[in-house]
Coordinates of C-alpha atoms in Angstrom, one line a residue:
M8 CA 94.6 92.5 143.1
K9 CA 97.8 90.9 144.3
S10 CA 100.1 91.3 141.2
A11 CA 100.1 93.0 137.8
Y12 CA 102.0 93.5 134.6
L13 CA 102.6 97.1 133.7
Y14 CA 102.2 98.3 130.2
V15 CA 103.3 101.8 129.1
R16 CA 103.0 102.9 125.5
V17 CA 103.7 106.0 123.5
S18 CA 104.0 106.8 119.8
T19 CA 106.6 109.2 118.4
D20 CA 103.7 111.4 117.1
E21 CA 102.2 111.5 120.6
Q22 CA 105.5 112.5 122.1
K23 CA 105.7 115.5 119.8
R24 CA 102.1 116.6 120.2
K25 CA 101.2 115.9 123.8
G26 CA 104.6 115.4 125.5
Y27 CA 103.8 111.9 126.6
S28 CA 106.7 109.9 127.9
L29 CA 107.3 106.3 128.9
P30 CA 109.1 107.2 132.2
E31 CA 106.3 109.4 133.4
Q32 CA 103.7 106.7 132.8
E33 CA 105.9 104.0 134.4
D34 CA 106.5 106.2 137.5
R35 CA 102.8 106.7 138.0
L36 CA 102.0 103.0 137.7
L37 CA 104.8 102.1 140.1
K38 CA 103.5 104.5 142.7
Y39 CA 99.9 103.1 142.2
C40 CA 101.2 99.6 142.8
K41 CA 103.2 100.7 145.9
Y42 CA 100.1 102.4 147.3
Y43 CA 97.9 99.4 146.8
D44 CA 100.6 96.8 147.7
I45 CA 100.5 95.2 144.2
E46 CA 103.5 93.1 143.1
V47 CA 104.9 94.1 139.7
K48 CA 105.4 91.0 137.6
G49 CA 107.0 92.9 134.7
I50 CA 107.2 96.2 132.9
Y51 CA 106.6 96.4 129.1
R52 CA 107.6 99.6 127.4
E53 CA 106.2 100.3 123.9
D54 CA 107.0 103.0 121.4
F55 CA 104.5 102.0 118.8
S56 CA 101.1 103.0 117.3
A57 CA 97.9 101.6 118.9
K58 CA 95.9 101.3 115.7
N59 CA 96.2 97.5 116.2
F60 CA 97.8 95.0 118.5
N61 CA 100.6 94.0 116.2
R62 CA 103.2 95.6 118.5
P63 CA 106.5 94.0 119.6
E64 CA 106.2 94.6 123.4
W65 CA 102.5 93.8 123.5
N66 CA 103.1 90.5 121.7
R67 CA 105.8 89.7 124.2
L68 CA 103.5 90.5 127.1
F69 CA 100.6 88.4 125.6
S70 CA 103.0 85.5 125.1
E71 CA 103.9 85.7 128.8
I72 CA 100.2 85.7 129.7
K73 CA 99.5 82.6 127.6
K74 CA 102.6 80.9 129.0
K75 CA 101.4 81.3 132.6
S76 CA 97.8 80.3 132.0
S77 CA 97.3 78.8 135.4
G78 CA 94.3 79.1 137.7
E79 CA 95.7 82.4 139.0
D80 CA 94.0 85.6 137.9
K81 CA 96.3 88.1 136.1
N82 CA 96.1 91.8 135.6
I83 CA 97.6 94.3 133.1
L84 CA 97.8 97.9 134.3
F85 CA 98.1 101.0 132.2
I86 CA 97.3 104.7 132.6
K87 CA 94.4 105.2 130.2
W88 CA 92.5 103.1 127.7
D89 CA 94.1 104.9 124.8
R90 CA 97.4 103.4 125.9
F91 CA 95.7 100.0 125.5
S92 CA 94.1 100.6 122.0
R93 CA 92.9 103.3 119.6
N94 CA 90.6 100.9 117.7
I95 CA 87.4 99.9 119.5
E96 CA 86.9 96.7 117.4
Y97 CA 90.4 95.4 118.1
A98 CA 90.1 96.5 121.7
Y99 CA 87.0 94.4 122.4
E100 CA 88.6 91.4 120.6
M101 CA 91.7 91.6 122.7
I102 CA 89.7 91.9 125.9
G103 CA 88.0 88.7 125.0
K104 CA 91.3 87.0 124.3
L105 CA 92.7 88.1 127.7
R106 CA 89.6 86.9 129.5
K107 CA 90.2 83.5 128.0
Y108 CA 93.5 83.4 129.9
K109 CA 91.9 84.8 133.1
T110 CA 93.5 88.2 132.6
T111 CA 92.0 91.6 133.1
A112 CA 93.1 94.9 131.5
K113 CA 92.7 97.9 133.7
A114 CA 93.3 101.7 133.3
I115 CA 94.2 103.4 136.6
D116 CA 92.9 106.8 135.5
Q117 CA 89.7 105.4 133.9
P118 CA 88.7 102.5 136.2
I119 CA 86.0 100.0 135.1
D120 CA 84.3 97.5 137.3
F121 CA 83.6 94.7 135.0
S122 CA 81.3 93.1 137.6
V123 CA 78.8 95.9 137.0
P124 CA 76.9 95.5 133.7
E125 CA 76.4 99.2 133.2
S126 CA 80.1 99.8 133.3
T127 CA 80.4 98.5 129.8
V128 CA 78.8 101.8 128.6
M129 CA 81.7 103.7 130.1
L130 CA 84.2 101.2 128.6
A131 CA 82.6 101.9 125.2
V132 CA 83.1 105.6 125.7
Y133 CA 86.7 105.2 126.8
L134 CA 87.5 103.1 123.8
A135 CA 85.6 105.1 121.2
V136 CA 87.1 108.5 122.1
P137 CA 90.7 107.6 121.1
E138 CA 89.5 106.1 117.8
A139 CA 87.5 109.3 117.1
E140 CA 90.6 111.4 117.8
N141 CA 92.6 109.3 115.4
A142 CA 90.0 109.6 112.7
R143 CA 89.7 113.4 113.2
R144 CA 93.5 113.9 113.2
A145 CA 93.9 111.8 110.0
Q146 CA 91.1 113.8 108.3
N147 CA 92.7 117.1 109.3
T148 CA 96.1 115.9 108.0
S149 CA 94.5 114.8 104.7
N150 CA 92.7 118.1 104.3
G151 CA 96.0 120.0 105.0
I152 CA 97.9 118.0 102.4
R153 CA 95.1 118.6 99.9
R154 CA 95.1 122.4 100.6
A155 CA 98.8 122.5 100.1
K156 CA 98.6 120.6 96.8
L157 CA 95.8 122.9 95.5
M158 CA 98.2 125.8 96.2
G159 CA 100.9 124.1 94.1
R160 CA 103.0 122.7 96.9
Y161 CA 104.0 119.1 97.3
P162 CA 104.1 118.3 101.0
S163 CA 104.2 114.5 100.8
K164 CA 107.3 112.4 100.5
A165 CA 109.3 113.5 97.4
P166 CA 109.2 111.1 94.4
L167 CA 112.5 109.6 93.2
G168 CA 114.5 112.3 91.5
F169 CA 113.3 115.0 94.0
I170 CA 114.1 115.8 97.6
N171 CA 112.0 117.3 100.3
L172 CA 113.1 120.8 101.5
T173 CA 111.7 123.5 103.8
L174 CA 111.6 126.7 101.6
L175 CA 112.5 130.2 102.7
D176 CA 108.9 130.9 103.6
G177 CA 109.0 128.0 106.1
K178 CA 106.7 125.8 103.9
K179 CA 107.6 122.4 102.6
G180 CA 108.4 121.7 98.9
I181 CA 110.5 119.6 96.6
V182 CA 113.5 120.3 94.4
L183 CA 115.4 118.2 91.9
K184 CA 118.0 115.8 93.1
E185 CA 120.9 114.5 91.0
P186 CA 122.0 112.1 89.6
E187 CA 118.5 110.5 89.8
A188 CA 116.8 113.4 88.1
G189 CA 119.0 113.3 85.1
I190 CA 118.6 109.5 84.7
I191 CA 114.8 109.7 84.9
K192 CA 114.8 112.5 82.4
W193 CA 116.8 110.4 80.0
A194 CA 114.4 107.5 80.6
F195 CA 111.4 109.6 79.6
Y196 CA 113.1 110.6 76.4
Q197 CA 114.0 107.0 75.6
V198 CA 110.4 105.8 76.2
A199 CA 109.0 108.6 74.0
K200 CA 111.2 107.4 71.1
N201 CA 109.4 104.0 71.2
N202 CA 112.5 102.2 69.8
H203 CA 113.2 99.9 72.8
K204 CA 111.2 97.9 75.3
I205 CA 110.5 99.7 78.5
S206 CA 112.2 96.9 80.5
Q207 CA 115.4 97.4 78.5
I208 CA 115.3 101.2 79.2
M209 CA 114.7 100.4 82.9
K210 CA 117.7 98.1 83.0
I211 CA 120.0 100.7 81.4
A212 CA 118.6 103.3 83.9
N213 CA 119.4 100.9 86.8
D214 CA 122.9 100.4 85.4
K215 CA 123.3 104.2 85.3
G216 CA 122.5 104.3 89.1
L217 CA 118.6 104.6 89.3
L218 CA 117.8 102.2 92.1
C219 CA 114.1 101.2 91.7
S220 CA 112.0 98.1 91.0
K221 CA 110.1 97.4 87.8
S222 CA 106.8 98.5 89.4
H223 CA 108.4 101.7 90.8
F224 CA 109.8 102.5 87.4
F225 CA 106.3 102.3 85.8
R226 CA 104.9 104.5 88.6
I227 CA 107.6 107.1 87.7
L228 CA 106.5 107.1 84.0
H229 CA 102.9 107.6 85.1
N230 CA 103.6 110.3 87.7
P231 CA 102.6 113.8 86.4
V232 CA 104.7 115.5 89.1
Y233 CA 107.8 115.1 86.9
S234 CA 106.1 117.4 84.3
G235 CA 105.3 120.0 87.0
L236 CA 101.7 118.9 87.6
I237 CA 100.4 117.8 91.0
P238 CA 97.4 115.4 91.2
V239 CA 94.8 116.3 93.8
K240 CA 92.0 114.0 94.7
L241 CA 88.8 116.0 95.3
D242 CA 85.9 115.1 97.6
S243 CA 83.9 114.0 94.6
G244 CA 86.5 111.3 93.9
E245 CA 87.7 113.0 90.8
E246 CA 91.4 113.9 90.3
Q247 CA 92.5 117.4 89.4
L248 CA 95.9 118.4 88.1
V249 CA 97.3 121.5 89.6
K250 CA 100.3 123.5 88.3
G251 CA 103.1 122.9 90.8
L252 CA 105.5 125.5 92.2
H253 CA 108.4 123.1 91.9
E254 CA 110.8 123.0 88.9
P255 CA 109.5 120.3 86.4
L256 CA 111.9 117.6 85.2
I257 CA 110.3 117.3 81.8
S258 CA 107.8 119.2 79.7
E259 CA 104.1 118.4 79.7
A260 CA 104.3 117.6 76.0
L261 CA 107.0 114.9 76.6
F262 CA 105.0 113.5 79.5
N263 CA 101.8 113.2 77.4
Q264 CA 103.9 111.6 74.6
V265 CA 105.2 108.9 77.1
Q266 CA 101.6 108.2 78.3
S267 CA 100.6 107.6 74.7
V268 CA 103.4 105.1 74.2
I269 CA 102.9 103.2 77.4
N270 CA 99.0 103.2 77.3
T271 CA 98.7 101.9 73.7
K272 CA 99.7 98.6 72.2
R273 CA 103.1 98.8 70.6
K274 CA 103.2 97.7 67.0
T275 CA 106.8 96.7 67.1
T276 CA 109.5 95.9 69.6
S277 CA 113.3 96.2 69.2
K278 CA 113.6 92.5 69.3
N279 CA 111.2 91.8 66.5
Y280 CA 112.9 94.6 64.5
D281 CA 116.3 93.0 65.0
L282 CA 115.0 89.6 64.0
Q283 CA 113.4 90.9 60.8
S284 CA 116.4 92.9 59.7
M285 CA 118.8 90.1 60.4
F286 CA 116.8 87.2 59.0
F287 CA 115.1 88.8 56.0
L288 CA 115.5 85.5 54.0
K289 CA 113.6 83.3 56.5
E290 CA 110.5 83.2 54.3
F291 CA 112.5 82.2 51.3
I292 CA 115.1 79.6 52.4
I293 CA 113.8 76.0 52.3
C294 CA 115.1 73.2 54.5
P295 CA 117.1 70.8 52.3
V296 CA 115.9 67.9 54.5
C297 CA 112.1 68.4 55.0
D298 CA 111.3 71.1 52.5
R299 CA 109.9 73.5 55.1
K300 CA 110.6 77.2 55.4
L301 CA 113.5 77.9 57.8
L302 CA 113.2 80.2 60.9
G303 CA 115.8 82.6 62.2
S304 CA 117.2 83.1 65.7
F305 CA 120.3 83.9 67.7
S306 CA 122.3 81.2 69.5
K307 CA 124.3 82.3 72.5
G308 CA 127.9 81.4 72.4
R309 CA 130.7 81.9 74.9
L310 CA 131.6 85.4 73.8
K311 CA 128.6 86.6 71.8
K312 CA 125.3 85.7 70.1
Y313 CA 125.5 84.0 66.7
P314 CA 122.6 84.2 64.0
Y315 CA 121.3 81.0 62.4
Y316 CA 118.6 79.9 60.1
H317 CA 117.2 76.6 61.4
C318 CA 114.3 74.1 61.0
R319 CA 111.8 72.9 63.6
D320 CA 110.0 69.9 65.1
G321 CA 113.0 67.6 65.5
C322 CA 114.7 68.5 62.2
R323 CA 118.3 69.4 63.1
T324 CA 119.1 71.5 60.0
R325 CA 120.9 74.7 60.9
I326 CA 122.6 77.2 58.6
A327 CA 125.0 79.9 59.9
C328 CA 124.0 83.4 58.9
C329 CA 126.9 85.4 57.3
I330 CA 127.5 88.8 58.8
S331 CA 129.2 91.3 56.6

């Protein structure tokens, strides 16, 4: 090996748990290269998860490898195989891509001699262990969150209208946050009245200062956390509602009333109600030109909307509606 690119990687989570650091890895690799008289072609420092290869510095390194796809063999050095990848499927795929450009990935603490067929067994072990660690850690985290929820605590990211806090006992929870909490409470009451379209209520809520998208607004209306209940997914796949320790924004009765409104087909909308109340003669007035019944609608003017009775299908008959 005459030259090599150095790749050092750490995730923020690993820095907290294991004390990994980029300078420490880099120093060890540089000493290795000095001892074996290896020319360092470049150093790529990554602060990113290794669940896949969609990483900024790795992409930059891979682009450099492809750019210099000459007859010369190339090498990439790192400390251990978990610095390279924590997903065995993606790891093998990337090793194949590197081989296409005459490039070999090597871990100085876990050396593999690719010329020996049996060495692929050790490579499989080196690549599988980090993936198993990730899976176990994710499962432990998921179980911890579930246990907390079953106890009535909400350890996840607080929904809009709440904020995450560490309570006096050192455990995490959520508390109401204004002005968002007040606006969301108002929105629940408006939806429960069933007098206006939900999109209109959302627009007014946005004007009041609630910054969220349409899909986010509907998720808020469906979220039982606002009524003091925490949904917990069990091993069986079923969902259980647990009484939360946090202060509810609305009552359970109001939440259930809102679910009834948004989960059933609405018989009327405010727009239809306005049209019916304004154009109550539309079934009785006959067009003087074509003898058909006139329709009613609003025409947008420069300052406001104006009501008219009008005909259809090319007939230009239009009669202004008097407003008392």
